[in-house]
């Protein structure tokens, strides 16, 4: 028998008043004037109004008790997450000298404030990023033959030649996909390179230029010995994230080497393509996360390049790529070669994901937040459990500094573990072995709820009470939510910027989250009693992953004892987690998680897993399919709306988020069967009969069934719905304008530009 729920009084003002008026003839038959002007009716109206208020408050008692119980569990509503990003400063017309910018500088995207996370020097130079792109097989064989004749001696001395063209890593454009260049070093085979490699040498080349109308020698002297702040954004595409058993999320080494040309001649006076390493300081692995690195530039005499090379040597071997524009070549100050760090034995690292979408100088990290330098709270009362609420929220906890009478107090998660404000003899014996828990300020603590801004002090036995009349002051930063998710170029100004300094964000910001609603928190907090924030059972992985801040999840699947690369066998101690974003602007019908998405999930799950668990967080592997349906429409119904409805129903049925018969996303390991597609189409209003269904694979070949395994999910590349017989798959592929899987459209680029 289920537990019965209490019966609530749902009567309102009108029901109470009507009931009172109906009782008048029973108790006082002489009272016959029920108009509003009658004083007795006025009293009944007042009674009904007050009764309605009491009933409303009484009906909310169970809800209040439930929320109070949830608060006693120590869980609160998850606050919005602050967006982060990268900005780049420039000094296009100022004096030829560096300009220092302090940390925590405010910049604005409209009215949305951001704060920089690092100090930097804005150097008076410009920069571009180039790479050596290999020639494609579709380029002219005559051109290759000509170059082989020119470089015949190099081929005899250096081995097989790898022909390339100099390309620029173009800056990202608003509304367009981010550019990507892969630094995975290719393997030469018979003098050719695979088109899957983006570079011939596995390096990016950062060219530093003097500003227009300025001499390179003057710019070189201005930046010599200075710190060049370089920002980097790794490519967002990633296959997955790994949390090894007993390990951490990954190394925080930079992962890259930065080198400048060493122009010292050899013993015989010839130019040698050698480089000197530049001291680099940073706390972020730039192969995995967006970040900033500080490069200590050498003296002016070491900031050069080879400007007297033989025409055949320019750009050959390990020399920097040749600049085709002579105006750019005349403004060149120096080059910085950027490549993945080698192994400890000096060999090239294999299997690295070194893919970048943007690099830029004079960069800084920013967080969407506003600063409150000093907010005064009510003075201390000397009473237990004193509380106060901050004016602005959500609060960024790492920025909070609270002082009572000028002395700093520490923030803790739980006041019950704090020592008493007056040390007893028993407490002294307990804390003598722990200096940090002694009476040297360990009792001066408080708790702070980030979402509500509520501050609470101790009761004297667990944490100290603020003294009577004590002055309490807090400095903190606040921010968060989707307001900080701005597009490329939205950050354009800063009230504290020096004259002539400009700022812009070359990339969209990321990581901003709207936070949790009260209804979502009430559904989540009871689940906390089951998993206690620990990843043990399969359901724990699903429930905790859904709570990841900063991302919008659309689907989570857990595969215990499954390794993503060995799905057919049982892998003990291994768990694979499939995550699908709720939305993807580039792939709306088949959302794909990017690197930042996967890293956010990994970082949230890392401290909550068992140390013996090897956790793989992966996105789906989409299998392209083509569908063609033929239907008969019910007589009297218009055909175009019915065909559109059938197409929408089929797209929904095979969707990774809403597919399947349970509308929870296409199930894993489920075979695609045309009979099921036919059943879905036949249920659409206006369809009299499904004539036939044609199912095609990624190449467009007709298939009776398509079996999916592992993390594979279907991706509908194209669907055609026609009257009577279904359209052939060949016609469907031709109408779509797509190219067969695995092939690329030729993109002819001349090796040497022809000019008049």
XYZ file of C-alpha atoms in Angstrom:
756
model
C 0.000 0.000 0.000
C 1.508 3.375 -0.945
C 1.953 6.000 1.722
C -1.065 8.346 1.451
C -0.358 12.004 0.861
C -1.890 14.631 3.167
C -5.026 16.367 1.976
C -4.558 20.093 1.466
C -7.257 22.748 1.623
C -7.472 24.193 -1.868
C -10.263 26.696 -1.180
C -9.689 30.281 -2.225
C -11.202 33.621 -1.305
C -14.393 33.237 -3.362
C -15.109 29.676 -2.140
C -14.687 30.665 1.521
C -16.905 33.751 1.128
C -19.646 31.833 -0.703
C -19.649 29.125 1.975
C -19.951 31.742 4.752
C -22.822 33.503 2.960
C -24.580 30.159 2.440
C -24.518 29.498 6.199
C -26.258 32.803 7.087
C -29.863 31.572 6.504
C -29.195 28.578 8.759
C -27.851 30.551 11.711
C -29.581 33.952 11.211
C -32.676 33.790 8.952
C -33.476 37.482 9.576
C -30.260 38.506 7.762
C -31.364 38.917 4.173
C -29.131 41.721 2.825
C -26.124 40.069 1.182
C -24.948 43.130 -0.737
C -21.392 44.416 -0.427
C -22.684 47.547 1.349
C -23.844 45.494 4.326
C -21.344 45.739 7.263
C -21.750 42.058 8.049
C -20.842 41.054 4.507
C -17.781 43.297 4.750
C -16.670 41.412 7.867
C -17.186 38.093 6.063
C -15.085 39.335 3.141
C -12.302 40.273 5.559
C -12.603 36.850 7.190
C -12.374 35.103 3.790
C -9.308 37.128 2.791
C -7.454 36.353 6.046
C -8.482 32.687 5.908
C -7.135 32.375 2.373
C -3.753 33.727 3.519
C -3.630 31.275 6.436
C -4.571 28.330 4.206
C -1.895 29.293 1.673
C 0.799 29.443 4.367
C -0.376 26.186 5.937
C -0.287 24.388 2.604
C 3.348 25.434 2.139
C 4.482 23.918 5.445
C 5.295 20.483 3.913
C 7.226 22.154 1.085
C 9.148 24.299 3.570
C 9.926 21.275 5.726
C 11.180 19.348 2.711
C 13.485 22.166 1.634
C 14.678 22.656 5.194
C 15.547 18.960 5.354
C 17.446 19.199 2.079
C 19.422 22.150 3.479
C 20.313 20.088 6.541
C 21.965 17.614 4.179
C 24.532 20.311 3.370
C 23.648 20.581 -0.318
C 22.531 23.778 -2.006
C 21.464 24.946 -5.434
C 24.381 24.850 -7.854
C 25.382 28.390 -8.754
C 25.982 29.605 -12.318
C 29.485 29.083 -13.672
C 31.510 32.034 -14.923
C 32.553 32.090 -18.575
C 36.237 32.157 -19.477
C 38.172 33.153 -22.535
C 41.252 34.725 -24.072
C 41.802 38.334 -25.098
C 44.577 39.949 -27.088
C 45.861 43.494 -26.591
C 47.510 45.676 -29.216
C 49.194 49.056 -29.441
C 48.927 49.938 -33.145
C 49.884 53.627 -33.017
C 51.499 54.237 -29.653
C 55.101 54.920 -28.771
C 57.689 52.289 -29.644
C 57.867 50.864 -26.129
C 56.180 48.162 -24.109
C 53.171 49.043 -21.944
C 52.588 47.123 -18.726
C 49.089 45.958 -17.793
C 48.359 44.771 -14.264
C 46.495 41.624 -13.336
C 42.743 41.826 -12.685
C 42.207 44.517 -15.305
C 38.558 45.050 -16.243
C 37.476 44.697 -19.873
C 33.930 44.847 -21.176
C 31.760 43.073 -23.736
C 28.992 45.642 -23.934
C 27.991 45.914 -20.271
C 29.232 42.452 -19.273
C 32.430 42.763 -17.204
C 35.446 40.480 -17.496
C 38.685 40.470 -15.488
C 42.117 39.449 -16.733
C 43.879 36.622 -14.944
C 47.496 37.580 -15.615
C 49.685 40.651 -15.929
C 51.477 41.271 -19.208
C 53.566 43.636 -21.275
C 51.948 44.860 -24.494
C 54.842 44.779 -26.967
C 54.763 47.246 -29.900
C 54.872 44.601 -32.631
C 52.555 42.549 -34.810
C 52.475 38.790 -35.258
C 51.222 36.131 -37.636
C 51.350 32.353 -37.513
C 52.504 30.315 -40.522
C 53.033 26.631 -41.205
C 54.539 24.517 -43.958
C 51.629 22.757 -45.642
C 52.448 19.713 -47.816
C 51.443 19.663 -51.455
C 48.462 17.550 -52.376
C 48.549 14.728 -54.883
C 46.291 16.730 -57.182
C 48.855 19.481 -57.758
C 50.779 19.697 -60.987
C 53.362 16.969 -61.574
C 55.291 19.311 -63.861
C 55.798 21.752 -60.988
C 57.096 18.956 -58.783
C 59.460 17.795 -61.516
C 60.841 21.318 -61.886
C 61.487 21.674 -58.184
C 63.175 18.285 -58.017
C 65.650 19.475 -60.640
C 66.375 22.644 -58.674
C 66.863 20.774 -55.399
C 68.596 17.685 -56.809
C 71.707 18.306 -54.702
C 69.596 18.671 -51.554
C 67.880 15.362 -52.303
C 71.238 13.606 -52.590
C 72.490 15.068 -49.286
C 69.336 15.270 -47.161
C 67.256 12.399 -48.522
C 63.693 12.511 -49.867
C 62.271 15.970 -50.497
C 58.983 17.101 -48.969
C 57.468 19.902 -51.005
C 55.298 22.423 -49.188
C 53.663 25.797 -49.514
C 53.624 28.506 -46.856
C 50.190 29.001 -45.362
C 48.955 31.327 -42.687
C 46.903 30.125 -39.731
C 44.053 32.511 -40.334
C 42.432 34.193 -37.318
C 38.982 32.837 -36.400
C 35.972 34.555 -37.924
C 32.668 35.182 -36.163
C 30.049 32.594 -37.072
C 32.510 30.319 -38.883
C 34.101 27.056 -37.709
C 37.452 27.486 -36.002
C 40.481 26.799 -38.213
C 42.570 23.774 -37.269
C 46.194 22.863 -37.955
C 47.620 19.546 -36.764
C 51.265 19.415 -35.693
C 51.448 15.628 -35.746
C 54.784 15.024 -37.448
C 54.321 13.101 -40.705
C 56.325 10.121 -41.847
C 57.869 10.486 -45.298
C 57.260 7.580 -47.660
C 58.928 7.541 -51.058
C 59.241 11.299 -51.037
C 55.536 11.964 -50.563
C 53.331 12.846 -47.643
C 49.834 11.807 -46.776
C 47.194 14.488 -47.233
C 46.034 13.803 -43.671
C 49.035 15.724 -42.344
C 48.837 19.500 -42.112
C 52.572 20.240 -41.848
C 55.776 18.765 -43.232
C 57.861 19.548 -40.134
C 55.400 19.352 -37.229
C 55.867 23.001 -36.240
C 54.168 26.370 -36.213
C 56.148 29.477 -37.106
C 55.324 32.695 -35.263
C 56.527 35.682 -37.292
C 57.084 38.905 -35.330
C 56.778 42.041 -37.470
C 57.521 45.684 -36.885
C 54.501 47.940 -37.137
C 53.964 49.736 -40.464
C 56.361 52.622 -41.097
C 58.769 51.416 -38.376
C 62.176 49.851 -38.799
C 62.669 46.205 -37.719
C 65.895 47.141 -35.929
C 64.046 49.650 -33.759
C 61.287 47.155 -32.965
C 63.914 44.512 -32.183
C 65.563 46.847 -29.675
C 62.183 47.682 -28.103
C 61.271 44.052 -27.389
C 64.745 42.726 -26.523
C 64.836 41.267 -23.026
C 61.077 41.700 -22.619
C 58.421 39.088 -21.899
C 56.259 38.036 -24.832
C 52.873 36.776 -23.619
C 51.557 34.174 -26.052
C 48.013 32.820 -25.937
C 47.038 29.474 -27.444
C 43.775 27.702 -28.135
C 44.037 23.976 -28.913
C 41.585 22.636 -31.451
C 38.268 21.762 -29.861
C 37.802 18.482 -31.678
C 38.746 15.492 -29.523
C 37.871 11.811 -29.526
C 37.779 11.449 -25.759
C 39.307 12.009 -22.364
C 41.083 9.402 -20.220
C 41.358 9.211 -16.435
C 43.892 6.418 -15.793
C 43.584 4.319 -12.675
C 45.701 5.655 -9.843
C 46.576 8.754 -11.871
C 45.435 12.288 -12.465
C 43.806 14.049 -15.369
C 47.084 14.840 -17.079
C 50.383 16.654 -16.908
C 50.363 20.410 -16.516
C 53.656 20.867 -18.368
C 53.461 23.257 -21.279
C 53.921 20.412 -23.763
C 55.568 22.747 -26.297
C 59.031 24.051 -27.129
C 59.644 27.652 -28.156
C 62.803 28.469 -30.126
C 64.314 31.490 -31.873
C 66.875 31.373 -34.717
C 70.522 30.941 -33.769
C 72.151 32.834 -36.625
C 75.745 32.156 -35.572
C 77.597 30.833 -38.679
C 79.290 27.466 -38.803
C 83.023 26.840 -38.780
C 83.237 27.298 -42.547
C 81.051 30.397 -42.532
C 77.893 28.750 -43.899
C 74.452 29.357 -42.400
C 73.226 26.600 -40.106
C 69.534 26.015 -39.412
C 69.960 25.922 -35.648
C 67.709 27.310 -32.917
C 68.011 28.401 -29.296
C 65.327 27.588 -26.776
C 63.406 30.422 -25.164
C 62.585 30.270 -21.461
C 58.858 29.643 -21.159
C 56.748 29.989 -18.023
C 53.193 28.781 -17.682
C 50.971 26.488 -15.654
C 48.788 25.065 -18.420
C 49.350 22.212 -20.841
C 48.710 24.085 -24.070
C 48.158 20.837 -25.963
C 45.019 20.236 -23.890
C 43.715 23.510 -22.481
C 43.488 27.144 -23.588
C 46.074 29.211 -21.786
C 48.871 31.734 -21.776
C 52.643 31.227 -21.732
C 55.290 33.861 -20.996
C 58.367 33.821 -23.254
C 61.511 35.618 -22.082
C 62.963 37.106 -25.252
C 66.768 37.250 -25.556
C 68.894 40.330 -26.196
C 68.622 42.246 -29.460
C 71.738 40.574 -30.870
C 70.024 37.178 -30.583
C 66.684 38.303 -32.022
C 67.531 37.904 -35.659
C 66.983 35.624 -38.604
C 68.827 34.493 -41.697
C 68.470 37.361 -44.180
C 71.386 36.477 -46.467
C 70.479 32.957 -47.532
C 70.889 31.602 -51.026
C 67.530 31.701 -52.855
C 67.395 27.901 -52.839
C 68.143 27.769 -49.100
C 65.380 30.180 -48.055
C 62.638 28.086 -46.510
C 64.447 24.789 -47.100
C 65.214 22.271 -44.382
C 64.718 23.655 -40.888
C 64.865 27.273 -42.008
C 61.686 29.331 -41.443
C 59.153 29.374 -44.277
C 59.805 31.884 -47.010
C 57.488 34.908 -47.012
C 55.988 35.567 -50.432
C 55.025 39.184 -49.644
C 58.149 41.336 -49.862
C 56.510 44.055 -47.734
C 56.102 41.556 -44.905
C 59.644 40.288 -45.354
C 60.987 43.833 -44.972
C 59.130 44.266 -41.642
C 60.204 40.907 -40.183
C 61.874 41.106 -36.759
C 62.383 37.426 -35.943
C 60.764 34.008 -35.929
C 59.619 31.820 -33.034
C 59.395 28.119 -33.841
C 56.725 26.259 -31.858
C 56.708 22.471 -31.780
C 55.678 19.674 -29.399
C 58.234 18.903 -26.710
C 60.275 15.756 -27.484
C 60.633 12.754 -25.215
C 63.252 12.614 -22.481
C 65.671 10.825 -24.828
C 65.290 13.545 -27.470
C 63.131 11.507 -29.835
C 59.946 12.929 -31.305
C 56.856 12.278 -29.215
C 54.442 9.935 -30.967
C 50.673 9.851 -30.600
C 50.349 13.434 -29.340
C 47.256 15.468 -30.121
C 48.912 18.749 -31.085
C 46.153 20.588 -32.927
C 45.686 24.347 -32.677
C 43.033 26.825 -33.761
C 44.637 30.104 -32.672
C 47.866 31.586 -31.358
C 48.366 35.253 -30.600
C 50.685 37.621 -28.774
C 49.947 40.091 -25.955
C 47.297 37.675 -24.675
C 45.593 37.293 -21.317
C 43.056 34.936 -19.808
C 39.774 36.499 -18.724
C 36.926 35.441 -16.435
C 33.455 36.944 -16.480
C 33.297 38.625 -13.089
C 32.895 42.009 -11.393
C 34.893 43.126 -8.356
C 33.521 44.406 -5.052
C 36.512 45.922 -3.207
C 34.920 46.373 0.221
C 31.368 45.541 1.302
C 30.436 46.216 4.927
C 28.237 43.662 6.673
C 26.212 44.193 9.874
C 28.443 44.511 12.907
C 29.103 41.544 15.125
C 26.459 40.673 17.702
C 28.439 38.199 19.786
C 25.584 35.713 19.407
C 25.916 32.143 18.087
C 25.313 31.392 14.405
C 25.396 34.996 13.254
C 24.673 35.310 9.562
C 24.714 37.873 6.784
C 24.052 37.953 3.052
C 26.249 39.516 0.388
C 24.650 42.005 -1.968
C 25.967 40.559 -5.249
C 25.874 36.922 -6.276
C 26.770 34.326 -7.403
C 30.071 34.677 -5.593
C 33.397 33.375 -6.904
C 34.672 31.611 -3.801
C 38.375 31.797 -4.643
C 38.229 35.610 -4.606
C 36.596 36.120 -1.190
C 38.502 37.847 1.623
C 36.625 38.455 4.894
C 38.023 40.539 7.742
C 36.658 41.020 11.253
C 38.160 44.105 12.915
C 40.862 44.026 10.251
C 41.879 40.392 10.889
C 41.336 37.865 8.075
C 39.053 34.892 8.708
C 39.200 31.649 6.736
C 36.402 30.068 4.746
C 35.612 26.403 5.493
C 33.096 23.942 4.132
C 31.785 22.711 7.492
C 31.695 24.605 10.787
C 31.197 21.406 12.786
C 34.895 20.562 12.303
C 36.098 23.968 13.558
C 37.678 24.236 17.050
C 35.959 26.225 19.842
C 36.779 29.871 20.344
C 37.985 29.141 23.909
C 40.431 26.254 24.031
C 39.614 23.794 26.807
C 42.186 21.476 28.346
C 40.780 18.505 26.436
C 40.845 20.413 23.162
C 44.410 21.500 23.831
C 45.521 17.894 24.272
C 43.860 16.963 20.980
C 45.359 19.828 18.976
C 48.920 19.872 20.319
C 49.958 17.350 17.667
C 48.425 19.480 14.898
C 49.755 23.032 14.818
C 47.283 24.082 12.147
C 44.343 23.140 14.405
C 45.595 24.964 17.484
C 44.212 28.180 18.854
C 46.273 30.257 16.456
C 43.286 31.401 14.412
C 41.815 28.025 13.449
C 38.567 28.991 15.167
C 38.175 32.193 13.126
C 36.249 30.591 10.278
C 33.000 31.001 8.384
C 30.979 29.303 5.669
C 29.735 30.889 2.450
C 27.081 29.655 0.060
C 28.116 30.724 -3.414
C 24.665 30.829 -4.939
C 22.786 32.715 -2.198
C 25.733 34.723 -0.855
C 24.861 33.688 2.710
C 27.715 33.918 5.243
C 27.456 32.087 8.569
C 29.784 32.178 11.557
C 30.294 29.680 14.364
C 28.411 29.235 17.611
C 31.430 29.420 19.928
C 31.778 25.659 20.308
C 32.346 25.106 16.610
C 34.045 28.206 15.293
C 34.338 31.637 16.860
C 31.602 34.282 17.077
C 32.325 37.799 15.815
C 32.743 40.016 18.892
C 29.992 42.439 19.829
C 30.276 45.569 17.697
C 33.051 44.118 15.504
C 33.354 45.588 12.008
C 32.938 42.942 9.282
C 34.116 43.706 5.756
C 34.262 41.495 2.661
C 35.977 41.888 -0.698
C 34.956 39.476 -3.437
C 34.182 38.982 -7.101
C 30.844 37.886 -8.476
C 29.691 36.674 -11.853
C 28.476 33.724 -13.845
C 25.739 32.634 -16.186
C 25.129 32.649 -19.900
C 25.598 36.438 -20.090
C 29.337 35.795 -20.267
C 29.048 33.570 -23.339
C 29.961 36.153 -25.958
C 31.097 35.698 -29.531
C 34.305 36.553 -31.309
C 35.144 40.253 -31.149
C 32.565 41.113 -28.473
C 35.127 42.319 -25.904
C 36.248 45.676 -27.260
C 36.871 48.120 -24.411
C 38.147 48.549 -20.900
C 37.733 51.558 -18.603
C 41.228 51.142 -17.181
C 43.127 50.644 -20.439
C 45.968 53.092 -21.148
C 45.521 55.455 -24.058
C 46.076 53.801 -27.428
C 45.746 50.205 -26.160
C 43.048 48.136 -27.855
C 41.569 44.828 -26.738
C 39.607 42.104 -28.527
C 38.688 38.496 -27.926
C 39.797 36.444 -30.945
C 37.682 33.475 -29.840
C 34.251 32.953 -28.293
C 34.193 32.568 -24.527
C 33.417 29.182 -23.037
C 32.316 27.503 -19.803
C 29.445 29.812 -18.834
C 26.447 28.039 -17.338
C 23.025 29.252 -16.223
C 23.216 27.335 -12.968
C 20.614 25.097 -11.403
C 16.947 25.805 -10.870
C 15.239 25.011 -7.595
C 13.252 22.188 -9.195
C 16.441 20.628 -10.583
C 18.118 20.891 -7.185
C 15.187 19.180 -5.472
C 15.489 16.285 -7.904
C 19.271 16.084 -7.564
C 19.794 16.386 -3.811
C 17.848 13.224 -2.825
C 20.032 11.264 -5.258
C 23.032 12.480 -3.280
C 21.936 10.178 -0.447
C 22.392 7.202 -2.772
C 25.808 7.898 -4.293
C 27.309 10.288 -1.692
C 29.178 12.008 -4.530
C 31.188 8.852 -5.306
C 31.327 6.949 -8.596
C 30.685 3.331 -7.642
C 27.564 1.921 -9.302
C 26.705 2.543 -12.977
C 23.793 4.769 -11.998
C 26.198 6.903 -9.946
C 28.175 7.726 -13.093
C 25.019 8.857 -14.877
C 23.615 10.964 -12.033
C 26.904 12.678 -11.179
C 27.841 13.307 -14.815
C 24.522 15.105 -15.337
C 25.593 17.586 -12.639
C 28.742 18.701 -14.500
C 28.831 22.506 -14.390
C 29.578 24.544 -17.480
C 28.172 22.071 -20.022
C 24.692 21.218 -21.280
C 24.397 17.450 -21.483
C 21.775 15.867 -23.671
C 22.565 12.214 -23.044
C 24.787 10.122 -20.786
C 25.405 6.379 -21.157
C 27.675 4.287 -18.952
C 29.354 1.098 -20.192
C 30.966 -0.764 -17.280
C 33.815 -3.197 -17.973
C 34.124 -1.818 -21.522
C 37.236 -0.282 -23.050
C 36.380 1.973 -26.028
C 39.172 0.444 -28.140
C 38.366 -3.152 -27.120
C 34.591 -3.182 -26.870
C 34.291 -6.899 -27.646
C 36.071 -8.088 -24.499
C 35.563 -7.563 -20.778
C 38.009 -5.021 -19.318
C 38.042 -5.181 -15.551
C 38.377 -1.880 -13.742
C 37.479 0.096 -16.887
C 34.397 2.263 -17.337
C 33.463 4.080 -20.536
C 31.130 7.052 -20.331
C 29.370 8.232 -23.483
C 28.334 11.898 -23.407
C 26.340 13.782 -26.035
C 25.839 17.570 -25.862
C 22.306 18.916 -25.726
C 23.009 21.187 -28.694
C 25.690 21.772 -31.296
C 25.525 24.737 -33.642
C 27.808 23.074 -36.209
C 26.104 19.660 -36.074
C 22.508 20.243 -34.933
C 21.267 16.742 -35.820
C 24.327 14.904 -34.482
C 25.845 16.865 -31.570
C 29.544 16.218 -31.023
C 31.410 17.076 -27.796
C 34.520 19.202 -28.272
C 37.725 19.151 -26.241
C 36.517 21.714 -23.689
C 33.286 19.776 -23.206
C 35.090 16.495 -22.553
C 37.677 18.144 -20.307
C 34.922 19.724 -18.199
C 33.280 16.335 -17.640
C 36.628 14.684 -16.892
C 37.666 17.309 -14.371
C 34.344 17.083 -12.579
C 34.437 13.285 -12.364
C 38.145 12.949 -11.511
C 37.942 13.600 -7.726
C 34.768 11.514 -7.390
C 35.904 8.225 -8.912
C 37.589 5.305 -7.212
C 41.354 5.440 -7.557
C 41.348 1.970 -9.143
C 38.877 2.946 -11.873
C 40.123 3.705 -15.369
C 37.526 6.074 -16.781
C 37.155 6.931 -20.471
C 34.874 9.851 -21.371
C 34.027 9.676 -25.057
C 31.707 11.198 -27.571
C 29.700 9.081 -30.001
C 31.161 7.596 -33.175
C 28.656 8.513 -35.848
C 27.882 6.138 -38.692
C 26.511 8.018 -41.693
C 23.316 6.640 -43.215
C 21.011 7.581 -46.097
C 17.265 6.931 -46.191
C 14.740 7.044 -48.998
C 11.054 6.381 -48.358
C 8.092 5.976 -50.654
C 4.612 6.577 -49.242
C 0.983 6.796 -50.331
C -0.926 9.769 -48.932
C -4.512 9.462 -47.732
C -6.848 10.821 -50.423
C -7.836 14.394 -49.751
C -4.685 15.253 -47.792
C -2.061 17.610 -49.182
C 1.127 15.726 -49.995
C 3.883 18.268 -49.071
C 2.869 18.612 -45.379
C 2.581 14.833 -45.031
C 6.006 14.279 -46.608
C 7.525 16.897 -44.299
C 5.907 15.222 -41.287
C 7.307 11.829 -42.327
C 10.769 13.313 -42.760
C 10.588 14.939 -39.302
C 9.400 11.682 -37.719
C 12.256 9.708 -39.276
C 14.841 12.303 -38.229
C 13.496 12.189 -34.675
C 13.507 8.386 -34.619
C 17.207 8.021 -35.522
C 18.366 11.033 -33.477
C 21.077 10.427 -30.834
C 19.026 12.498 -28.359
C 15.377 11.712 -29.142
C 15.653 8.508 -31.172
C 14.389 5.029 -30.481
C 10.927 3.888 -29.469
C 11.423 5.306 -25.967
C 12.473 8.737 -27.339
C 15.613 8.687 -25.161
C 18.140 8.558 -27.989
C 19.037 5.776 -30.384
C 20.096 2.833 -28.177
C 23.658 1.572 -28.308
C 24.275 -1.747 -30.076
C 20.886 -1.470 -31.820
C 20.712 -2.488 -35.491
C 19.158 -0.144 -38.023
C 16.267 -1.983 -39.662
C 14.198 -0.550 -42.549
C 11.119 -2.306 -41.129
C 11.287 -0.141 -38.006
C 11.694 2.976 -40.145
C 8.622 1.885 -42.090
C 6.651 1.435 -38.857
C 7.520 4.950 -37.718
C 6.506 6.457 -41.058
C 3.218 4.542 -41.136
C 2.124 6.104 -37.826
C 2.304 9.639 -39.238
C -1.094 11.214 -39.770
C -2.005 11.259 -43.448
C 0.076 8.242 -44.480
C -2.068 5.543 -46.033
C 0.731 3.120 -46.838
C 4.522 2.888 -46.861
C 5.513 1.652 -50.302
C 9.184 0.991 -49.521
C 12.267 2.031 -47.569
C 15.820 2.134 -48.924
C 18.689 2.188 -46.415
C 22.187 3.215 -47.475
C 25.530 3.250 -45.685
C 28.073 6.075 -45.610
C 29.116 5.422 -49.221
C 25.512 5.265 -50.419
C 25.468 1.508 -50.991
C 22.102 -0.144 -50.358
C 21.981 -2.255 -47.191
C 19.281 -4.490 -45.770
C 20.425 -3.742 -42.207
C 23.224 -1.727 -40.615
C 24.652 -3.143 -37.418
C 26.090 -0.702 -34.890
C 28.562 -1.627 -32.168
C 30.487 0.019 -29.373
C 29.905 3.767 -29.260
C 28.435 3.963 -32.760
C 25.247 5.944 -33.324
C 23.486 6.692 -36.620
C 23.845 10.078 -38.291
C 21.282 10.820 -40.959
C 23.163 12.414 -43.856
C 20.120 12.686 -46.068
C 16.499 11.561 -46.285
C 14.087 11.690 -49.200
C 10.336 11.118 -48.971
C 8.457 10.738 -52.232
C 5.082 9.585 -53.406
C 4.774 6.012 -54.639
C 8.202 4.367 -55.127
C 11.184 5.589 -53.060
C 13.876 7.657 -54.775
C 17.028 5.705 -55.625
C 20.012 6.194 -53.330
C 22.190 7.293 -56.253
C 19.774 10.107 -57.014
C 19.619 11.017 -53.323
C 23.407 11.318 -53.065
C 23.553 13.333 -56.256
C 20.855 15.723 -55.078
C 22.601 16.332 -51.784
C 25.795 17.574 -53.399
C 27.887 15.586 -50.948
C 31.101 13.760 -51.675
C 31.633 10.091 -50.891
C 33.091 9.338 -47.514
C 36.863 9.406 -47.317
C 37.332 11.715 -50.353
C 38.226 15.403 -50.393
C 37.498 18.036 -52.989
C 40.668 19.146 -54.798
C 41.949 22.560 -53.759
C 44.647 23.654 -56.239
C 47.165 26.096 -54.756
C 50.192 27.268 -56.751
C 53.561 26.697 -55.136
C 54.959 29.950 -56.531
C 52.513 32.807 -57.146
C 52.566 34.255 -60.633
C 52.716 38.052 -60.765
C 52.954 40.541 -63.620
